[in-house]
């Protein structure tokens, strides 16, 4: 097999082919198989010199990382790795990690260099790095008590986070009222609004759009008690219409959940109990600030911070997405979606200063050899494994056996709930759509070691209807009903051998070809892959080999 030497024109060809491949992928399937598997021409990664184009269009040292599938793709690893890379650039003084959407529905796990696990929901993944500052921006929905718990637990592991963590005063405030509202909404919609994580995400975003919501600064204002007492009162009346007694409604208790290591709920409580809890957490933030009066407050006008950081080229900026493009409120797998803009375009509204084009590396993270999903709906390529532990494999198809093996091998169980995740085959139609609409320009693949030599990897290249006509992926699971996914079987490889690789060259040949196929089919460069659970099991894909030619009138040799 030879690695195809190529130049920037090949990159241009790839980009130029994006639309033809998106609108009519079928002719490309056999063409890619012939080129990669028969002629052994393997092209993976970005060409050298692509920076020239990207630099001209964007702010240096900026990276956005979002999920390209349905969540849980392993974004944390990639964020960690990119942060390390940015901080190792000569002259780089610090980096910001900005969360721009979502809230405690997200579950990110960060490991310290010693291997200690830090589970994060609202706090950005910057927590490990002394030279990194986390920003929870205005696009987020933040529950202040949960945040306190996360900060306390994080500080117990990594030390003082003051001056390393900021919260936008304009972030949307989630209280236990919004969490209870999620329960009532489920009832009001006869279960149709179900499937949420119960963290109050959808009511908080909905209230924000209806201009009914409150923000972090409302809790910190002098008149906070009147505002939240009136709010409690209004909620109590509305809930009573639906026969809910507000005081006994159950809401998640993160402190107890963390301490007891299982999901624990508590009563929302009487008005006084609710207000006293808010007061106690409010005081905690005030006292925290008071403990270092000459330092900026943790609760900030982050817009001003962005103004400054944009122009400080000695600071890297990393935008950390939560959930995934497939869970986007409008272009995700409706109806089972989250309520925020999970795409790279969401950075604009979520930071109020950065636009997508400012960002140099727009990375989508994907599981490579399969996809996983949580929630109520089934995707087109779902292997329909039982949503419980599988004890008997005798009734399973070959593909389902692969899925059952994947579930165990990759431990595809929810981090908080322990529920087995649905296992789906890699869906390139979904990927092309999510890449296009999610503003993704590069891919980072995870789980390259989840493969076996004796099992082919089935990959869906497109869907057809009952007449054999190709039908495009359209967001919304109803649009995949009655469609048949068309699969190609690609040769597997030895996952244990893949785990040993530290460079692209060391990967098994079939893994390289698989990456080349995914890159060709999505017309999007794969720039890094993870090949095992350890921090160092990450393979950077080198730039293509030929020295770049002058492009756009700029000579890259100079
Ligand atoms: P919500 O964000 O709590 O409203 O939940 C809406 C849907 O998004 C549900 O199907 C959740 O399971 C899913 N979801 C929310 N956050 C995540 C995540 O971080 N990973 C995977 N799925 C998620």
XYZ file of C-alpha atoms and ligand atoms in Angstrom:
581
model
C 0.000 0.000 0.000
C 1.333 3.432 -0.754
C 0.350 6.613 0.984
C -0.809 8.897 -1.766
C 1.510 11.855 -2.088
C -0.616 14.754 -2.934
C -0.823 18.489 -2.891
C -3.180 21.207 -1.991
C -5.097 20.738 -5.246
C -6.266 17.402 -3.881
C -7.619 19.246 -0.858
C -9.411 21.612 -3.188
C -10.837 18.656 -5.094
C -12.082 17.202 -1.846
C -13.753 20.434 -0.834
C -15.160 20.879 -4.349
C -16.653 17.402 -4.191
C -18.520 18.073 -0.963
C -21.700 19.274 -2.610
C -21.837 16.630 -5.362
C -21.267 13.943 -2.732
C -23.891 15.461 -0.452
C -26.590 15.747 -3.092
C -25.844 12.512 -4.958
C -23.513 10.184 -3.042
C -24.358 6.948 -4.872
C -21.883 7.190 -7.803
C -19.043 7.758 -5.368
C -19.459 4.562 -3.354
C -17.930 2.089 -5.819
C -15.443 4.690 -7.022
C -14.076 5.122 -3.482
C -13.977 1.386 -2.839
C -12.019 0.791 -6.073
C -9.580 3.573 -5.416
C -8.944 2.748 -1.766
C -9.371 -1.023 -1.495
C -8.353 -2.136 -5.002
C -5.816 0.479 -6.076
C -4.705 1.055 -2.491
C -4.604 4.830 -2.729
C -5.014 6.026 0.828
C -5.390 9.714 1.570
C -6.104 10.733 5.145
C -5.633 14.074 6.884
C -5.093 17.672 5.862
C -2.499 18.749 3.300
C 0.442 20.843 4.395
C -0.231 24.439 3.595
C -3.951 24.344 4.325
C -3.141 26.659 7.245
C -2.431 29.416 4.761
C -6.028 29.432 3.623
C -7.412 28.874 7.093
C -5.268 31.603 8.677
C -6.439 34.136 6.163
C -10.017 33.440 7.110
C -9.883 33.051 10.868
C -8.287 34.011 14.217
C -5.161 31.957 14.916
C -5.091 29.339 17.696
C -8.839 28.855 17.831
C -10.522 25.465 17.860
C -14.151 24.415 18.106
C -15.044 20.867 19.043
C -18.580 19.558 18.668
C -20.180 16.131 18.541
C -20.815 15.063 14.928
C -23.250 12.271 15.765
C -25.668 11.766 18.662
C -23.606 12.650 21.737
C -21.090 10.651 23.772
C -18.585 10.514 20.902
C -15.645 11.090 23.246
C -15.253 14.866 22.853
C -13.505 15.183 26.240
C -10.407 13.377 24.984
C -10.144 15.576 21.939
C -10.646 18.765 23.983
C -7.911 17.627 26.341
C -5.542 16.870 23.528
C -6.194 20.121 21.645
C -5.732 22.124 24.836
C -2.379 20.471 25.416
C -1.391 21.182 21.807
C -2.371 24.858 22.009
C -0.514 25.360 25.283
C 2.626 23.797 23.860
C 2.861 26.356 21.034
C 5.945 28.523 21.706
C 4.945 31.873 23.191
C 1.446 30.733 24.094
C 0.721 32.029 27.588
C -2.699 30.590 28.282
C -5.874 29.206 26.781
C -9.571 29.748 27.324
C -12.052 26.900 27.169
C -15.511 28.236 26.426
C -18.766 26.356 26.916
C -21.355 28.103 24.743
C -24.508 25.983 25.102
C -26.144 23.253 27.152
C -25.919 22.784 30.877
C -25.970 19.939 33.335
C -27.494 17.613 30.717
C -23.933 17.215 29.443
C -21.595 14.676 30.971
C -17.914 15.199 30.263
C -15.279 13.133 31.985
C -11.799 14.528 32.400
C -8.847 12.558 33.781
C -5.956 14.087 35.664
C -2.469 13.067 34.457
C -2.459 10.638 37.418
C -5.657 9.070 36.086
C -8.123 10.530 38.602
C -11.587 10.917 37.146
C -13.349 14.307 37.243
C -16.981 14.122 36.090
C -18.093 17.479 34.687
C -21.471 18.749 33.574
C -21.332 22.531 33.455
C -17.677 23.286 34.179
C -15.509 23.417 31.018
C -12.834 20.749 30.529
C -10.071 23.287 31.266
C -10.084 22.304 34.936
C -6.905 20.197 34.736
C -4.672 22.817 33.218
C -3.166 25.569 35.378
C -2.751 27.775 32.329
C -6.332 27.371 31.135
C -9.345 29.453 32.091
C -12.870 28.090 31.747
C -15.755 30.278 30.685
C -19.376 29.266 31.109
C -20.912 31.615 28.627
C -24.225 33.345 28.127
C -25.551 30.609 25.836
C -25.504 28.102 28.680
C -28.309 27.158 31.050
C -26.770 27.021 34.518
C -28.013 25.544 37.788
C -26.068 27.364 40.500
C -26.339 24.696 43.181
C -25.132 21.953 40.824
C -22.320 24.239 39.763
C -21.260 24.746 43.366
C -21.163 20.952 43.824
C -19.041 20.548 40.702
C -16.646 23.294 41.748
C -16.259 21.860 45.263
C -15.652 18.337 43.946
C -13.296 19.584 41.226
C -11.317 21.698 43.695
C -10.916 18.677 45.971
C -8.950 17.092 43.120
C -7.206 19.906 41.240
C -7.036 22.686 43.866
C -8.247 26.280 43.867
C -10.223 27.230 40.769
C -10.662 30.899 41.634
C -9.452 33.064 38.705
C -9.600 29.990 36.487
C -13.342 29.795 36.062
C -15.801 32.486 34.992
C -19.546 32.485 34.563
C -21.464 34.878 32.358
C -23.908 37.034 34.293
C -26.181 36.590 31.273
C -26.198 32.783 31.366
C -29.744 31.498 31.617
C -30.616 30.445 35.141
C -32.031 26.982 35.788
C -33.708 26.581 39.158
C -35.618 23.659 40.585
C -38.768 25.362 39.263
C -37.687 24.760 35.660
C -36.784 21.191 36.552
C -40.262 20.622 37.932
C -41.665 22.352 34.844
C -40.022 19.650 32.717
C -42.130 17.076 34.586
C -45.314 19.088 34.050
C -44.496 19.606 30.359
C -44.198 15.869 29.940
C -47.707 15.546 31.336
C -49.059 18.486 29.291
C -47.725 16.986 26.067
C -48.926 13.457 26.930
C -45.337 12.317 27.085
C -44.333 13.838 23.731
C -41.883 16.230 25.341
C -40.377 13.282 27.193
C -36.895 11.903 26.846
C -35.181 14.877 28.499
C -32.562 14.445 31.171
C -34.776 16.080 33.817
C -32.232 18.863 34.374
C -34.646 21.631 33.306
C -32.862 22.288 30.021
C -35.840 22.592 27.662
C -38.073 24.773 29.921
C -35.162 27.136 30.600
C -34.362 27.634 26.908
C -38.082 27.896 26.068
C -38.618 30.493 28.784
C -35.645 32.422 27.487
C -37.161 32.580 23.996
C -40.519 33.611 25.479
C -38.714 36.257 27.560
C -40.034 34.563 30.694
C -36.693 33.340 31.987
C -34.171 34.757 34.430
C -30.403 35.072 34.245
C -27.542 34.615 36.668
C -27.490 38.364 37.294
C -31.127 38.282 38.469
C -30.131 35.941 41.279
C -27.222 38.179 42.227
C -29.360 41.381 42.219
C -30.537 43.046 45.449
C -34.209 42.256 44.859
C -33.618 38.572 44.069
C -35.857 37.314 46.879
C -38.937 39.160 45.607
C -38.283 38.041 42.032
C -37.941 34.350 42.913
C -40.773 34.409 45.477
C -43.114 35.774 42.799
C -41.814 33.163 40.390
C -42.406 30.339 42.866
C -45.915 31.624 43.415
C -46.707 31.682 39.691
C -45.284 28.204 39.164
C -47.253 26.833 42.160
C -50.503 28.130 40.647
C -49.773 26.779 37.196
C -48.684 23.380 38.516
C -51.845 23.168 40.655
C -53.973 23.482 37.489
C -52.462 20.158 36.443
C -52.894 18.700 39.955
C -49.234 18.903 40.921
C -48.329 19.986 44.444
C -45.200 22.043 43.894
C -43.717 21.339 47.330
C -43.601 17.578 46.868
C -42.447 17.515 43.250
C -39.201 15.607 42.798
C -36.113 17.291 41.371
C -32.556 15.936 40.930
C -30.177 16.400 43.858
C -26.636 16.413 42.434
C -24.905 16.671 45.823
C -26.652 13.538 47.119
C -26.275 11.816 43.732
C -22.513 12.377 43.854
C -22.210 11.335 47.486
C -24.369 8.237 47.147
C -23.229 7.373 43.576
C -26.800 6.795 42.367
C -29.526 9.119 41.037
C -31.130 10.835 44.047
C -34.041 13.280 43.981
C -35.470 15.608 46.629
C -38.693 17.559 47.220
C -38.780 20.941 45.536
C -40.055 22.153 48.926
C -42.118 25.064 50.231
C -41.459 28.615 49.054
C -39.264 29.281 52.074
C -37.290 26.096 51.588
C -36.797 26.919 47.899
C -35.724 30.506 48.638
C -33.460 29.453 51.492
C -31.637 27.037 49.208
C -31.194 29.804 46.631
C -29.992 32.192 49.310
C -27.486 29.756 50.650
C -25.982 29.114 47.225
C -26.069 32.836 46.371
C -24.134 33.571 49.579
C -21.581 30.919 48.671
C -20.717 32.745 45.424
C -20.662 36.139 47.171
C -18.352 34.878 49.928
C -16.120 33.167 47.414
C -15.599 36.499 45.652
C -15.201 38.369 48.933
C -12.362 36.036 49.865
C -10.176 37.717 47.240
C -11.411 41.302 46.918
C -8.672 42.465 44.538
C -9.476 39.804 41.925
C -12.254 39.849 39.335
C -15.531 38.279 40.352
C -16.291 34.799 39.043
C -19.599 36.094 37.687
C -18.641 38.390 34.851
C -19.696 40.275 31.771
C -18.000 37.706 29.531
C -18.633 39.822 26.432
C -15.864 42.138 27.637
C -13.572 39.158 28.234
C -14.132 38.015 24.644
C -13.274 41.469 23.290
C -9.944 41.240 25.031
C -9.163 37.603 24.310
C -9.908 37.948 20.591
C -7.006 40.326 20.216
C -4.573 38.581 22.523
C -2.773 36.224 20.175
C -0.788 34.747 23.056
C -3.983 33.116 24.253
C -5.594 30.137 22.546
C -9.351 29.773 22.543
C -11.142 26.465 22.499
C -14.922 26.232 22.153
C -16.220 23.094 23.801
C -19.526 21.826 22.474
C -21.886 19.673 24.499
C -24.296 17.037 23.124
C -23.993 16.844 19.317
C -25.242 18.131 15.979
C -27.598 15.122 15.845
C -29.299 16.478 18.987
C -29.585 20.077 17.699
C -32.968 21.620 18.479
C -33.854 22.111 14.807
C -31.576 19.929 12.691
C -31.209 16.986 15.084
C -33.076 13.697 15.190
C -36.427 15.218 16.080
C -38.424 14.790 18.219
C -35.756 13.497 20.613
C -33.446 16.490 20.649
C -31.978 18.886 23.157
C -32.998 22.551 23.114
C -29.821 24.368 22.152
C -27.774 25.086 19.027
C -25.207 22.334 19.346
C -23.480 23.204 16.082
C -20.444 25.376 15.495
C -22.864 28.091 14.408
C -24.183 28.087 18.008
C -20.950 29.756 19.107
C -22.217 33.083 17.729
C -25.357 33.281 19.881
C -23.684 31.498 22.795
C -20.776 33.952 23.099
C -22.292 37.015 21.404
C -18.907 37.868 19.897
C -17.332 35.037 17.953
C -18.702 33.976 14.609
C -18.097 30.528 13.185
C -15.735 31.853 10.526
C -13.419 33.296 13.186
C -12.557 29.780 14.257
C -9.673 28.069 12.550
C -10.194 24.411 13.350
C -13.839 23.384 13.277
C -13.736 19.820 14.489
C -16.555 17.300 14.632
C -15.947 14.278 16.822
C -17.280 10.932 15.624
C -17.201 7.339 16.711
C -15.620 5.563 13.793
C -16.706 1.955 13.595
C -20.246 2.423 14.981
C -22.432 5.089 16.589
C -24.231 5.115 19.935
C -27.449 6.793 20.948
C -29.445 7.426 24.094
C -33.022 8.659 24.241
C -36.293 7.171 23.145
C -36.061 7.055 19.349
C -34.334 4.551 17.076
C -32.106 5.754 14.245
C -32.181 4.192 10.747
C -29.046 2.127 11.339
C -29.900 1.111 14.913
C -29.085 -2.547 15.457
C -32.145 -2.762 17.730
C -30.332 -4.534 20.533
C -32.403 -5.066 23.686
C -32.155 -2.054 26.008
C -30.925 -4.334 28.777
C -27.967 -6.622 29.334
C -27.766 -9.336 26.655
C -27.414 -12.775 28.182
C -28.239 -14.949 25.159
C -26.884 -14.156 21.698
C -28.514 -17.070 19.872
C -31.316 -14.997 18.281
C -29.042 -12.189 17.112
C -28.038 -11.487 13.479
C -24.352 -11.213 12.579
C -24.498 -7.414 12.684
C -26.283 -7.535 16.039
C -23.548 -9.802 17.392
C -21.029 -7.150 16.338
C -23.209 -4.577 18.151
C -23.430 -6.701 21.299
C -19.659 -7.124 21.258
C -19.181 -3.367 20.729
C -21.459 -2.540 23.641
C -19.312 -4.580 26.023
C -15.928 -3.809 24.483
C -16.483 -0.047 24.416
C -18.558 -0.100 27.598
C -21.511 1.658 25.987
C -23.501 2.250 29.155
C -24.784 5.659 30.320
C -22.392 7.274 32.817
C -25.086 8.352 35.293
C -27.923 5.960 34.533
C -25.916 2.824 33.700
C -28.462 2.169 30.930
C -27.078 0.297 27.918
C -26.784 2.660 24.957
C -28.344 1.825 21.602
C -25.694 0.718 19.114
C -26.082 1.896 15.511
C -23.960 1.267 12.445
C -21.977 4.207 11.110
C -24.339 6.272 8.980
C -22.508 8.325 6.343
C -25.727 10.020 5.180
C -26.233 11.353 8.702
C -22.555 12.304 8.884
C -22.622 14.256 5.610
C -25.686 16.141 6.796
C -24.314 16.868 10.267
C -20.965 17.984 8.864
C -22.606 20.328 6.398
C -25.181 21.809 8.741
C -23.039 21.671 11.863
C -20.336 23.865 10.296
C -17.754 21.079 10.684
C -14.586 21.213 8.566
C -12.414 18.479 10.099
C -13.117 15.202 11.840
C -11.561 13.602 14.887
C -12.441 9.926 15.108
C -12.660 7.925 18.320
C -12.784 4.191 19.108
C -10.640 3.062 16.171
C -9.697 0.052 18.300
C -13.302 -1.162 18.417
C -12.848 -3.558 15.505
C -12.090 -7.235 14.949
C -10.384 -9.078 12.135
C -13.153 -11.665 11.949
C -16.049 -9.230 11.680
C -16.632 -6.872 8.758
C -17.631 -3.325 9.583
C -20.942 -2.425 8.035
C -21.216 1.189 7.026
C -24.356 2.826 5.648
C -23.525 4.854 2.529
C -27.082 6.007 1.727
C -30.775 5.079 2.020
C -33.230 3.901 -0.621
C -37.029 3.776 -0.694
C -39.144 0.786 -1.740
C -38.466 1.520 -5.440
C -34.713 1.556 -4.901
C -34.513 5.325 -5.286
C -31.968 7.084 -3.069
C -33.577 9.300 -0.432
C -31.543 11.938 1.379
C -31.175 12.066 5.164
C -33.634 14.565 6.533
C -33.618 15.456 10.242
C -36.466 13.875 12.145
C -36.771 10.140 12.680
C -40.151 10.114 10.896
C -38.258 10.841 7.677
C -36.248 7.639 7.984
C -39.322 5.448 8.362
C -39.791 2.994 5.495
C -36.326 3.672 4.134
C -33.731 0.965 3.760
C -30.135 1.778 4.612
C -27.671 0.524 1.984
C -24.514 -0.887 3.535
C -21.025 -1.741 2.390
C -19.058 -4.337 4.319
C -15.544 -3.084 4.928
C -12.829 -5.424 6.196
C -12.202 -5.278 9.931
C -8.820 -5.222 11.665
C -7.202 -6.319 14.871
C -8.351 -3.816 17.512
C -5.559 -4.825 19.890
C -2.981 -4.099 17.166
C -4.674 -0.761 16.457
C -4.321 0.101 20.162
C -0.531 -0.248 19.951
C -0.130 2.349 17.207
C 1.243 5.751 18.102
C 1.560 6.982 14.522
C -0.655 6.732 11.454
C 1.898 4.450 9.764
C 1.683 1.953 12.616
C -2.078 1.467 12.246
C -3.290 -1.777 10.641
C -3.725 -1.381 6.862
C -7.464 -1.972 6.988
C -7.836 0.728 9.631
C -6.025 3.183 7.347
C -8.249 2.207 4.428
C -11.343 2.558 6.587
C -10.281 6.090 7.551
C -9.607 6.911 3.908
C -13.085 5.666 2.996
C -14.780 7.773 5.705
C -12.709 10.797 4.689
C -13.568 10.358 1.010
C -17.255 9.715 1.619
C -17.659 12.733 3.882
C -15.215 14.871 1.876
C -13.818 16.010 5.214
C -10.261 15.492 6.476
C -9.780 13.265 9.510
C -7.033 14.900 11.525
C -6.775 12.712 14.643
C -8.033 9.383 15.930
C -8.138 7.807 19.358
C -7.277 4.140 19.541
C -7.814 3.206 23.164
C -8.962 4.521 26.509
C -5.616 5.882 27.714
C -4.674 9.519 27.308
C -1.680 8.679 25.096
C -3.748 6.468 22.772
C -4.247 9.208 20.260
C -2.832 9.307 16.766
C -2.350 12.649 15.068
C -2.686 12.290 11.342
C 0.260 13.985 9.694
C -0.204 16.568 7.016
C -0.059 15.291 3.460
C 3.443 14.974 2.189
C 4.268 17.220 -0.751
C 5.507 20.715 -0.029
C 2.606 23.047 -0.631
C 2.400 25.153 -3.743
C 1.600 28.859 -3.750
C -2.086 29.283 -3.163
C -4.367 32.295 -3.304
C -1.317 34.339 -4.290
C 0.532 33.556 -1.045
C 3.821 31.690 -1.238
C 3.876 29.373 1.748
C 7.648 28.929 1.587
C 8.114 32.484 2.810
P -32.391 17.444 27.395
O -31.152 18.048 26.840
O -32.295 17.175 28.859
O -33.627 18.219 27.043
O -32.551 15.989 26.707
C -32.987 15.848 25.356
C -32.377 14.649 24.661
O -30.976 14.848 24.491
C -32.506 13.337 25.407
O -32.715 12.308 24.464
C -31.163 13.165 26.082
O -30.879 11.824 26.338
C -30.247 13.754 25.030
N -29.014 14.284 25.599
C -28.875 15.419 26.313
N -27.592 15.612 26.651
C -26.897 14.577 26.126
C -25.497 14.237 26.124
O -24.624 14.953 26.651
N -25.173 13.066 25.473
C -26.114 12.298 24.838
N -27.400 12.594 24.820
C -27.805 13.721 25.462
